[in-house]
Amino acid sequence: MGWLDWERFRCNVDCENDPDNCISEQLFTEMADRMVADGFLDAGYNLVNIDDCWASMERDAYGRLEADPDRFPHGIPWLAQYMHTRGLKLGIYGDYGNYTCGGYPGSIDYLQIDAETFAFWGVDMLKLDGCYADPASMDKGYPEMEKYLNATDRPIIYSCSWPYYQLLGLLPLNWDLIAENCNLWRLFDDIQDSWDSVSSIIQFVGDARDTLVPVAKPGAWNDIDMLIIGNYGLTEAERAADTDGFVGHLGVAVAYVE
């Protein structure tokens, strides 16, 4: 379990005018310190996950991803070490397509380079989104990334958006292949800070339960996105239903707690 920035901070890269809420190393180090000091680490929340919009808009001369130098002046390896010295793990975001959903460089022609880069940086989890990609190619591409991650010999939790994009494209899903290659896989739209969003996800999972439950196993989990119990859009009762509904149906891999 852990913390992910997306629902609250989105793709806010305006650190000049909004330094306390922009996607930057300051945000993630401050959150890491809070997770330790406030007891979340002791309760089992040990992942700090960076979502989209962390990277530079261009790769380096060797084709490698780079963190935005103004917002992450020490770089991702330093940030990973910051987490590790506090008993935490660092997750990072990538995209299987030509671009991330936020328009940053994607991995489609750089899967091996990116896998090796993430491992070299000391990353502990990769969320691989699927924007700007052909869903029909994902049965090949997502397992290919898994192969490159495994070849690094670094244990990296692999979160796939593969089935979500194939569901959107009305394509048949090979659940056995997905569970064989991914540690967790997204199934539905991004959760929003509203009861309509939460209830629609619970309804979807309930309707698909007979399909989803049998494919889950240790090390391979259905992912219905974050808990949003620390945001402002839900009542206390709705937050309780968010937790009970998500955990009761499938379990949750990343819980967003603010």
PDB file of C-alpha atoms in Angstrom:
ATOM      1  CA  MET A   1       0.000   0.000   0.000  1.00  0.00           C
ATOM      2  CA  GLY A   2       1.106   3.548  -0.450  1.00  0.00           C
ATOM      3  CA  TRP A   3       0.450   7.067  -1.649  1.00  0.00           C
ATOM      4  CA  LEU A   4      -0.023   8.378  -5.197  1.00  0.00           C
ATOM      5  CA  ASP A   5      -0.118  12.049  -6.165  1.00  0.00           C
ATOM      6  CA  TRP A   6      -2.508  12.096  -9.125  1.00  0.00           C
ATOM      7  CA  GLU A   7      -5.969  12.661  -7.659  1.00  0.00           C
ATOM      8  CA  ARG A   8      -4.932  15.715  -5.644  1.00  0.00           C
ATOM      9  CA  PHE A   9      -2.079  17.242  -7.625  1.00  0.00           C
ATOM     10  CA  ARG A  10      -2.700  16.056 -11.220  1.00  0.00           C
ATOM     11  CA  CYS A  11      -0.237  17.532 -13.740  1.00  0.00           C
ATOM     12  CA  ASN A  12       0.509  20.759 -11.907  1.00  0.00           C
ATOM     13  CA  VAL A  13       4.004  21.710 -13.066  1.00  0.00           C
ATOM     14  CA  ASP A  14       3.817  25.406 -12.151  1.00  0.00           C
ATOM     15  CA  CYS A  15       6.335  25.381  -9.333  1.00  0.00           C
ATOM     16  CA  GLU A  16       7.079  29.063  -9.728  1.00  0.00           C
ATOM     17  CA  ASN A  17       3.554  30.110  -8.750  1.00  0.00           C
ATOM     18  CA  ASP A  18       2.424  27.061  -6.790  1.00  0.00           C
ATOM     19  CA  PRO A  19       5.536  25.521  -5.211  1.00  0.00           C
ATOM     20  CA  ASP A  20       3.677  23.605  -2.495  1.00  0.00           C
ATOM     21  CA  ASN A  21       1.361  21.769  -4.895  1.00  0.00           C
ATOM     22  CA  CYS A  22       3.376  21.159  -8.034  1.00  0.00           C
ATOM     23  CA  ILE A  23       4.868  17.845  -9.184  1.00  0.00           C
ATOM     24  CA  SER A  24       8.367  18.133  -7.760  1.00  0.00           C
ATOM     25  CA  GLU A  25      10.845  16.372  -5.525  1.00  0.00           C
ATOM     26  CA  GLN A  26       9.736  18.695  -2.699  1.00  0.00           C
ATOM     27  CA  LEU A  27       6.211  17.242  -2.854  1.00  0.00           C
ATOM     28  CA  PHE A  28       7.452  13.660  -2.654  1.00  0.00           C
ATOM     29  CA  THR A  29      10.051  14.198   0.056  1.00  0.00           C
ATOM     30  CA  GLU A  30       7.503  16.045   2.172  1.00  0.00           C
ATOM     31  CA  MET A  31       4.983  13.250   1.692  1.00  0.00           C
ATOM     32  CA  ALA A  32       7.619  10.648   2.576  1.00  0.00           C
ATOM     33  CA  ASP A  33       8.419  12.489   5.787  1.00  0.00           C
ATOM     34  CA  ARG A  34       4.711  12.713   6.681  1.00  0.00           C
ATOM     35  CA  MET A  35       4.171   8.995   6.017  1.00  0.00           C
ATOM     36  CA  VAL A  36       6.935   8.140   8.443  1.00  0.00           C
ATOM     37  CA  ALA A  37       6.143  10.744  11.104  1.00  0.00           C
ATOM     38  CA  ASP A  38       2.376  10.213  11.073  1.00  0.00           C
ATOM     39  CA  GLY A  39       2.531   6.436  11.402  1.00  0.00           C
ATOM     40  CA  PHE A  40       1.485   5.414   7.904  1.00  0.00           C
ATOM     41  CA  LEU A  41       4.713   3.498   7.331  1.00  0.00           C
ATOM     42  CA  ASP A  42       4.196   1.576  10.567  1.00  0.00           C
ATOM     43  CA  ALA A  43       0.650   0.770   9.384  1.00  0.00           C
ATOM     44  CA  GLY A  44       2.008  -0.768   6.176  1.00  0.00           C
ATOM     45  CA  TYR A  45       1.905   2.131   3.700  1.00  0.00           C
ATOM     46  CA  ASN A  46       5.416   1.920   2.285  1.00  0.00           C
ATOM     47  CA  LEU A  47       5.145   3.138  -1.330  1.00  0.00           C
ATOM     48  CA  VAL A  48       5.439   6.733  -2.524  1.00  0.00           C
ATOM     49  CA  ASN A  49       4.330   6.792  -6.154  1.00  0.00           C
ATOM     50  CA  ILE A  50       5.076   9.471  -8.736  1.00  0.00           C
ATOM     51  CA  ASP A  51       2.411   9.704 -11.426  1.00  0.00           C
ATOM     52  CA  ASP A  52       2.593  11.550 -14.776  1.00  0.00           C
ATOM     53  CA  CYS A  53       4.381  14.835 -15.565  1.00  0.00           C
ATOM     54  CA  TRP A  54       7.664  14.205 -13.738  1.00  0.00           C
ATOM     55  CA  ALA A  55       9.857  13.893 -16.842  1.00  0.00           C
ATOM     56  CA  SER A  56      11.618  16.273 -19.166  1.00  0.00           C
ATOM     57  CA  MET A  57       9.921  16.736 -22.499  1.00  0.00           C
ATOM     58  CA  GLU A  58      12.946  15.312 -24.318  1.00  0.00           C
ATOM     59  CA  ARG A  59      15.106  12.245 -23.757  1.00  0.00           C
ATOM     60  CA  ASP A  60      18.842  12.638 -23.320  1.00  0.00           C
ATOM     61  CA  ALA A  61      21.427  12.051 -26.063  1.00  0.00           C
ATOM     62  CA  TYR A  62      21.412   8.306 -25.280  1.00  0.00           C
ATOM     63  CA  GLY A  63      17.639   7.966 -25.508  1.00  0.00           C
ATOM     64  CA  ARG A  64      17.089   7.818 -21.754  1.00  0.00           C
ATOM     65  CA  LEU A  65      14.303   9.466 -19.826  1.00  0.00           C
ATOM     66  CA  GLU A  66      15.278  12.321 -17.541  1.00  0.00           C
ATOM     67  CA  ALA A  67      13.442  14.007 -14.694  1.00  0.00           C
ATOM     68  CA  ASP A  68      12.608  17.659 -15.204  1.00  0.00           C
ATOM     69  CA  PRO A  69      15.784  19.349 -13.898  1.00  0.00           C
ATOM     70  CA  ASP A  70      14.009  22.344 -12.387  1.00  0.00           C
ATOM     71  CA  ARG A  71      11.392  20.384 -10.483  1.00  0.00           C
ATOM     72  CA  PHE A  72      13.610  17.400  -9.616  1.00  0.00           C
ATOM     73  CA  PRO A  73      17.044  19.019  -9.301  1.00  0.00           C
ATOM     74  CA  HIS A  74      18.612  16.033  -7.524  1.00  0.00           C
ATOM     75  CA  GLY A  75      17.227  13.466  -9.966  1.00  0.00           C
ATOM     76  CA  ILE A  76      15.259  10.273  -9.472  1.00  0.00           C
ATOM     77  CA  PRO A  77      18.155   8.150  -8.083  1.00  0.00           C
ATOM     78  CA  TRP A  78      18.545  10.648  -5.246  1.00  0.00           C
ATOM     79  CA  LEU A  79      14.794  10.582  -4.626  1.00  0.00           C
ATOM     80  CA  ALA A  80      14.758   6.770  -4.574  1.00  0.00           C
ATOM     81  CA  GLN A  81      17.572   6.790  -2.019  1.00  0.00           C
ATOM     82  CA  TYR A  82      15.646   9.342   0.048  1.00  0.00           C
ATOM     83  CA  MET A  83      12.771   6.860   0.214  1.00  0.00           C
ATOM     84  CA  HIS A  84      14.936   3.828   0.901  1.00  0.00           C
ATOM     85  CA  THR A  85      16.765   5.396   3.826  1.00  0.00           C
ATOM     86  CA  ARG A  86      13.363   5.967   5.458  1.00  0.00           C
ATOM     87  CA  GLY A  87      12.135   2.438   4.874  1.00  0.00           C
ATOM     88  CA  LEU A  88       9.944   3.468   1.952  1.00  0.00           C
ATOM     89  CA  LYS A  89       9.833   2.431  -1.700  1.00  0.00           C
ATOM     90  CA  LEU A  90       9.559   4.644  -4.791  1.00  0.00           C
ATOM     91  CA  GLY A  91       7.116   4.097  -7.612  1.00  0.00           C
ATOM     92  CA  ILE A  92       7.249   5.860 -10.968  1.00  0.00           C
ATOM     93  CA  TYR A  93       4.995   6.368 -13.989  1.00  0.00           C
ATOM     94  CA  GLY A  94       5.587   5.530 -17.628  1.00  0.00           C
ATOM     95  CA  ASP A  95       3.460   4.973 -20.702  1.00  0.00           C
ATOM     96  CA  TYR A  96       3.522   2.171 -23.262  1.00  0.00           C
ATOM     97  CA  GLY A  97       2.541   4.566 -26.074  1.00  0.00           C
ATOM     98  CA  ASN A  98       4.264   7.335 -27.972  1.00  0.00           C
ATOM     99  CA  TYR A  99       3.480   9.836 -25.212  1.00  0.00           C
ATOM    100  CA  THR A 100       2.210   9.743 -21.657  1.00  0.00           C
ATOM    101  CA  CYS A 101      -1.346  10.895 -21.083  1.00  0.00           C
ATOM    102  CA  GLY A 102       0.108  14.282 -20.115  1.00  0.00           C
ATOM    103  CA  GLY A 103       2.172  14.549 -23.305  1.00  0.00           C
ATOM    104  CA  TYR A 104       5.589  13.524 -21.966  1.00  0.00           C
ATOM    105  CA  PRO A 105       7.840  10.958 -23.696  1.00  0.00           C
ATOM    106  CA  GLY A 106       6.382   7.467 -23.943  1.00  0.00           C
ATOM    107  CA  SER A 107       8.181   4.140 -23.998  1.00  0.00           C
ATOM    108  CA  ILE A 108       6.906   2.491 -27.181  1.00  0.00           C
ATOM    109  CA  ASP A 109      10.308   2.449 -28.926  1.00  0.00           C
ATOM    110  CA  TYR A 110      12.360   2.486 -25.716  1.00  0.00           C
ATOM    111  CA  LEU A 111      11.007  -0.354 -23.575  1.00  0.00           C
ATOM    112  CA  GLN A 112      14.366  -1.950 -22.819  1.00  0.00           C
ATOM    113  CA  ILE A 113      16.149   1.360 -22.237  1.00  0.00           C
ATOM    114  CA  ASP A 114      13.408   2.538 -19.899  1.00  0.00           C
ATOM    115  CA  ALA A 115      13.316  -0.719 -17.940  1.00  0.00           C
ATOM    116  CA  GLU A 116      17.071  -0.552 -17.458  1.00  0.00           C
ATOM    117  CA  THR A 117      16.882   3.131 -16.525  1.00  0.00           C
ATOM    118  CA  PHE A 118      14.216   2.578 -13.876  1.00  0.00           C
ATOM    119  CA  ALA A 119      16.192  -0.292 -12.379  1.00  0.00           C
ATOM    120  CA  PHE A 120      19.422   1.724 -12.373  1.00  0.00           C
ATOM    121  CA  TRP A 121      17.634   4.566 -10.618  1.00  0.00           C
ATOM    122  CA  GLY A 122      16.491   2.243  -7.826  1.00  0.00           C
ATOM    123  CA  VAL A 123      12.775   2.396  -8.638  1.00  0.00           C
ATOM    124  CA  ASP A 124      10.599  -0.182  -6.847  1.00  0.00           C
ATOM    125  CA  MET A 125       7.338   0.051  -8.822  1.00  0.00           C
ATOM    126  CA  LEU A 126       6.373   0.998 -12.373  1.00  0.00           C
ATOM    127  CA  LYS A 127       2.891   2.050 -13.432  1.00  0.00           C
ATOM    128  CA  LEU A 128       2.792   1.702 -17.242  1.00  0.00           C
ATOM    129  CA  ASP A 129      -0.146   3.597 -18.725  1.00  0.00           C
ATOM    130  CA  GLY A 130      -1.489   3.094 -22.245  1.00  0.00           C
ATOM    131  CA  CYS A 131      -2.222   6.487 -23.798  1.00  0.00           C
ATOM    132  CA  TYR A 132      -1.262   7.094 -27.441  1.00  0.00           C
ATOM    133  CA  ALA A 133      -0.940   3.353 -28.156  1.00  0.00           C
ATOM    134  CA  ASP A 134      -2.839   0.765 -30.172  1.00  0.00           C
ATOM    135  CA  PRO A 135      -4.652  -1.472 -27.663  1.00  0.00           C
ATOM    136  CA  ALA A 136      -4.366  -4.394 -30.073  1.00  0.00           C
ATOM    137  CA  SER A 137      -0.565  -4.286 -29.682  1.00  0.00           C
ATOM    138  CA  MET A 138      -0.654  -4.518 -25.898  1.00  0.00           C
ATOM    139  CA  ASP A 139      -0.788  -8.325 -25.759  1.00  0.00           C
ATOM    140  CA  LYS A 140       2.754  -8.172 -27.115  1.00  0.00           C
ATOM    141  CA  GLY A 141       4.045  -4.899 -25.698  1.00  0.00           C
ATOM    142  CA  TYR A 142       3.201  -5.201 -22.019  1.00  0.00           C
ATOM    143  CA  PRO A 143       4.761  -8.691 -21.699  1.00  0.00           C
ATOM    144  CA  GLU A 144       7.811  -7.341 -23.531  1.00  0.00           C
ATOM    145  CA  MET A 145       8.241  -4.657 -20.894  1.00  0.00           C
ATOM    146  CA  GLU A 146       7.848  -7.285 -18.182  1.00  0.00           C
ATOM    147  CA  LYS A 147      10.622  -9.299 -19.804  1.00  0.00           C
ATOM    148  CA  TYR A 148      12.966  -6.308 -19.785  1.00  0.00           C
ATOM    149  CA  LEU A 149      12.121  -5.457 -16.173  1.00  0.00           C
ATOM    150  CA  ASN A 150      12.860  -9.029 -15.085  1.00  0.00           C
ATOM    151  CA  ALA A 151      16.136  -8.981 -16.995  1.00  0.00           C
ATOM    152  CA  THR A 152      17.403  -6.147 -14.773  1.00  0.00           C
ATOM    153  CA  ASP A 153      17.303  -8.487 -11.740  1.00  0.00           C
ATOM    154  CA  ARG A 154      15.796  -5.672  -9.681  1.00  0.00           C
ATOM    155  CA  PRO A 155      12.430  -6.500  -8.069  1.00  0.00           C
ATOM    156  CA  ILE A 156      10.011  -3.940  -9.558  1.00  0.00           C
ATOM    157  CA  ILE A 157       6.259  -4.140  -9.014  1.00  0.00           C
ATOM    158  CA  TYR A 158       4.663  -3.902 -12.448  1.00  0.00           C
ATOM    159  CA  SER A 159       1.314  -2.119 -12.761  1.00  0.00           C
ATOM    160  CA  CYS A 160      -0.305  -2.421 -16.193  1.00  0.00           C
ATOM    161  CA  SER A 161      -3.105  -0.393 -17.777  1.00  0.00           C
ATOM    162  CA  TRP A 162      -3.387  -3.022 -20.510  1.00  0.00           C
ATOM    163  CA  PRO A 163      -6.902  -4.414 -19.808  1.00  0.00           C
ATOM    164  CA  TYR A 164      -8.441  -0.959 -19.334  1.00  0.00           C
ATOM    165  CA  TYR A 165      -7.468   0.192 -22.804  1.00  0.00           C
ATOM    166  CA  GLN A 166      -8.521  -3.089 -24.376  1.00  0.00           C
ATOM    167  CA  LEU A 167     -11.887  -2.835 -22.620  1.00  0.00           C
ATOM    168  CA  LEU A 168     -12.249   0.685 -24.029  1.00  0.00           C
ATOM    169  CA  GLY A 169     -11.427  -0.698 -27.483  1.00  0.00           C
ATOM    170  CA  LEU A 170     -13.968  -3.528 -27.085  1.00  0.00           C
ATOM    171  CA  LEU A 171     -11.205  -6.084 -27.601  1.00  0.00           C
ATOM    172  CA  PRO A 172     -11.179  -9.588 -26.112  1.00  0.00           C
ATOM    173  CA  LEU A 173      -8.975  -9.871 -23.037  1.00  0.00           C
ATOM    174  CA  ASN A 174      -6.511 -12.663 -22.375  1.00  0.00           C
ATOM    175  CA  TRP A 175      -6.779 -12.653 -18.578  1.00  0.00           C
ATOM    176  CA  ASP A 176      -4.292 -15.483 -18.112  1.00  0.00           C
ATOM    177  CA  LEU A 177      -1.664 -13.557 -20.089  1.00  0.00           C
ATOM    178  CA  ILE A 178      -2.346 -10.374 -18.141  1.00  0.00           C
ATOM    179  CA  ALA A 179      -2.066 -12.130 -14.774  1.00  0.00           C
ATOM    180  CA  GLU A 180       1.085 -13.927 -15.893  1.00  0.00           C
ATOM    181  CA  ASN A 181       2.901 -10.713 -16.800  1.00  0.00           C
ATOM    182  CA  CYS A 182       1.559  -8.004 -14.471  1.00  0.00           C
ATOM    183  CA  ASN A 183       1.486  -7.681 -10.701  1.00  0.00           C
ATOM    184  CA  LEU A 184      -1.616  -5.503 -10.912  1.00  0.00           C
ATOM    185  CA  TRP A 185      -3.773  -4.168 -13.735  1.00  0.00           C
ATOM    186  CA  ARG A 186      -6.122  -1.222 -14.075  1.00  0.00           C
ATOM    187  CA  LEU A 187      -9.702  -2.038 -15.015  1.00  0.00           C
ATOM    188  CA  PHE A 188     -11.701   1.176 -15.141  1.00  0.00           C
ATOM    189  CA  ASP A 189     -11.648   4.958 -15.546  1.00  0.00           C
ATOM    190  CA  ASP A 190      -9.524   7.154 -13.283  1.00  0.00           C
ATOM    191  CA  ILE A 191     -11.319   7.668 -10.016  1.00  0.00           C
ATOM    192  CA  GLN A 192     -12.569  11.198  -9.325  1.00  0.00           C
ATOM    193  CA  ASP A 193     -13.302  12.919  -6.032  1.00  0.00           C
ATOM    194  CA  SER A 194     -17.045  12.275  -6.156  1.00  0.00           C
ATOM    195  CA  TRP A 195     -19.504   9.638  -5.028  1.00  0.00           C
ATOM    196  CA  ASP A 196     -20.719   9.199  -8.622  1.00  0.00           C
ATOM    197  CA  SER A 197     -17.212   8.103  -9.601  1.00  0.00           C
ATOM    198  CA  VAL A 198     -16.692   5.821  -6.603  1.00  0.00           C
ATOM    199  CA  SER A 199     -20.112   4.173  -6.943  1.00  0.00           C
ATOM    200  CA  SER A 200     -19.642   3.609 -10.691  1.00  0.00           C
ATOM    201  CA  ILE A 201     -16.395   1.726  -9.997  1.00  0.00           C
ATOM    202  CA  ILE A 202     -18.014  -0.394  -7.285  1.00  0.00           C
ATOM    203  CA  GLN A 203     -20.895  -1.159  -9.658  1.00  0.00           C
ATOM    204  CA  PHE A 204     -18.516  -2.139 -12.470  1.00  0.00           C
ATOM    205  CA  VAL A 205     -16.572  -4.483 -10.219  1.00  0.00           C
ATOM    206  CA  GLY A 206     -19.727  -6.035  -8.841  1.00  0.00           C
ATOM    207  CA  ASP A 207     -21.032  -6.704 -12.337  1.00  0.00           C
ATOM    208  CA  ALA A 208     -17.698  -8.198 -13.446  1.00  0.00           C
ATOM    209  CA  ARG A 209     -16.919 -10.043 -10.219  1.00  0.00           C
ATOM    210  CA  ASP A 210     -17.298 -13.542 -11.660  1.00  0.00           C
ATOM    211  CA  THR A 211     -14.694 -12.700 -14.307  1.00  0.00           C
ATOM    212  CA  LEU A 212     -12.282 -10.730 -12.145  1.00  0.00           C
ATOM    213  CA  VAL A 213     -12.031 -12.711  -8.921  1.00  0.00           C
ATOM    214  CA  PRO A 214     -10.710 -15.975 -10.459  1.00  0.00           C
ATOM    215  CA  VAL A 215      -7.789 -14.253 -12.217  1.00  0.00           C
ATOM    216  CA  ALA A 216      -6.445 -12.634  -9.045  1.00  0.00           C
ATOM    217  CA  LYS A 217      -3.842 -14.493  -7.013  1.00  0.00           C
ATOM    218  CA  PRO A 218      -0.827 -13.713  -4.819  1.00  0.00           C
ATOM    219  CA  GLY A 219       1.394 -11.327  -6.772  1.00  0.00           C
ATOM    220  CA  ALA A 220      -1.337 -10.584  -9.343  1.00  0.00           C
ATOM    221  CA  TRP A 221      -4.168  -8.228  -8.405  1.00  0.00           C
ATOM    222  CA  ASN A 222      -7.098  -6.446  -9.979  1.00  0.00           C
ATOM    223  CA  ASP A 223      -6.642  -2.680  -9.584  1.00  0.00           C
ATOM    224  CA  ILE A 224      -9.662  -0.407  -9.387  1.00  0.00           C
ATOM    225  CA  ASP A 225      -7.598   2.715  -8.680  1.00  0.00           C
ATOM    226  CA  MET A 226      -6.971   4.698  -5.525  1.00  0.00           C
ATOM    227  CA  LEU A 227      -8.891   5.178  -2.368  1.00  0.00           C
ATOM    228  CA  ILE A 228      -9.690   8.891  -2.102  1.00  0.00           C
ATOM    229  CA  ILE A 229     -10.595   8.974   1.563  1.00  0.00           C
ATOM    230  CA  GLY A 230      -8.334  11.972   2.227  1.00  0.00           C
ATOM    231  CA  ASN A 231      -9.899  14.296  -0.348  1.00  0.00           C
ATOM    232  CA  TYR A 232     -12.861  16.679  -0.022  1.00  0.00           C
ATOM    233  CA  GLY A 233     -15.588  15.331  -2.310  1.00  0.00           C
ATOM    234  CA  LEU A 234     -16.948  12.503  -0.135  1.00  0.00           C
ATOM    235  CA  THR A 235     -18.886  12.516   3.115  1.00  0.00           C
ATOM    236  CA  GLU A 236     -17.588  10.440   6.013  1.00  0.00           C
ATOM    237  CA  ALA A 237     -20.100   7.699   5.207  1.00  0.00           C
ATOM    238  CA  GLU A 238     -19.080   7.727   1.535  1.00  0.00           C
ATOM    239  CA  ARG A 239     -15.399   7.448   2.512  1.00  0.00           C
ATOM    240  CA  ALA A 240     -16.244   4.384   4.590  1.00  0.00           C
ATOM    241  CA  ALA A 241     -18.139   2.913   1.643  1.00  0.00           C
ATOM    242  CA  ASP A 242     -15.182   3.687  -0.628  1.00  0.00           C
ATOM    243  CA  THR A 243     -12.890   1.660   1.632  1.00  0.00           C
ATOM    244  CA  ASP A 244     -15.355  -1.156   2.300  1.00  0.00           C
ATOM    245  CA  GLY A 245     -16.447  -1.394  -1.330  1.00  0.00           C
ATOM    246  CA  PHE A 246     -12.968  -1.465  -2.795  1.00  0.00           C
ATOM    247  CA  VAL A 247     -11.387  -3.794  -0.260  1.00  0.00           C
ATOM    248  CA  GLY A 248     -14.475  -5.957  -0.017  1.00  0.00           C
ATOM    249  CA  HIS A 249     -14.596  -6.563  -3.747  1.00  0.00           C
ATOM    250  CA  LEU A 250     -10.964  -7.002  -4.736  1.00  0.00           C
ATOM    251  CA  GLY A 251      -8.472  -5.392  -2.390  1.00  0.00           C
ATOM    252  CA  VAL A 252      -6.607  -2.210  -3.233  1.00  0.00           C
ATOM    253  CA  ALA A 253      -2.957  -1.928  -4.208  1.00  0.00           C
ATOM    254  CA  VAL A 254      -2.452   1.819  -3.753  1.00  0.00           C
ATOM    255  CA  ALA A 255      -4.460   3.768  -1.198  1.00  0.00           C
ATOM    256  CA  TYR A 256      -4.411   7.561  -1.529  1.00  0.00           C
ATOM    257  CA  VAL A 257      -4.489   9.051   1.950  1.00  0.00           C
ATOM    258  CA  GLU A 258      -4.021  12.786   2.378  1.00  0.00           C
TER     259      GLU A 258
END
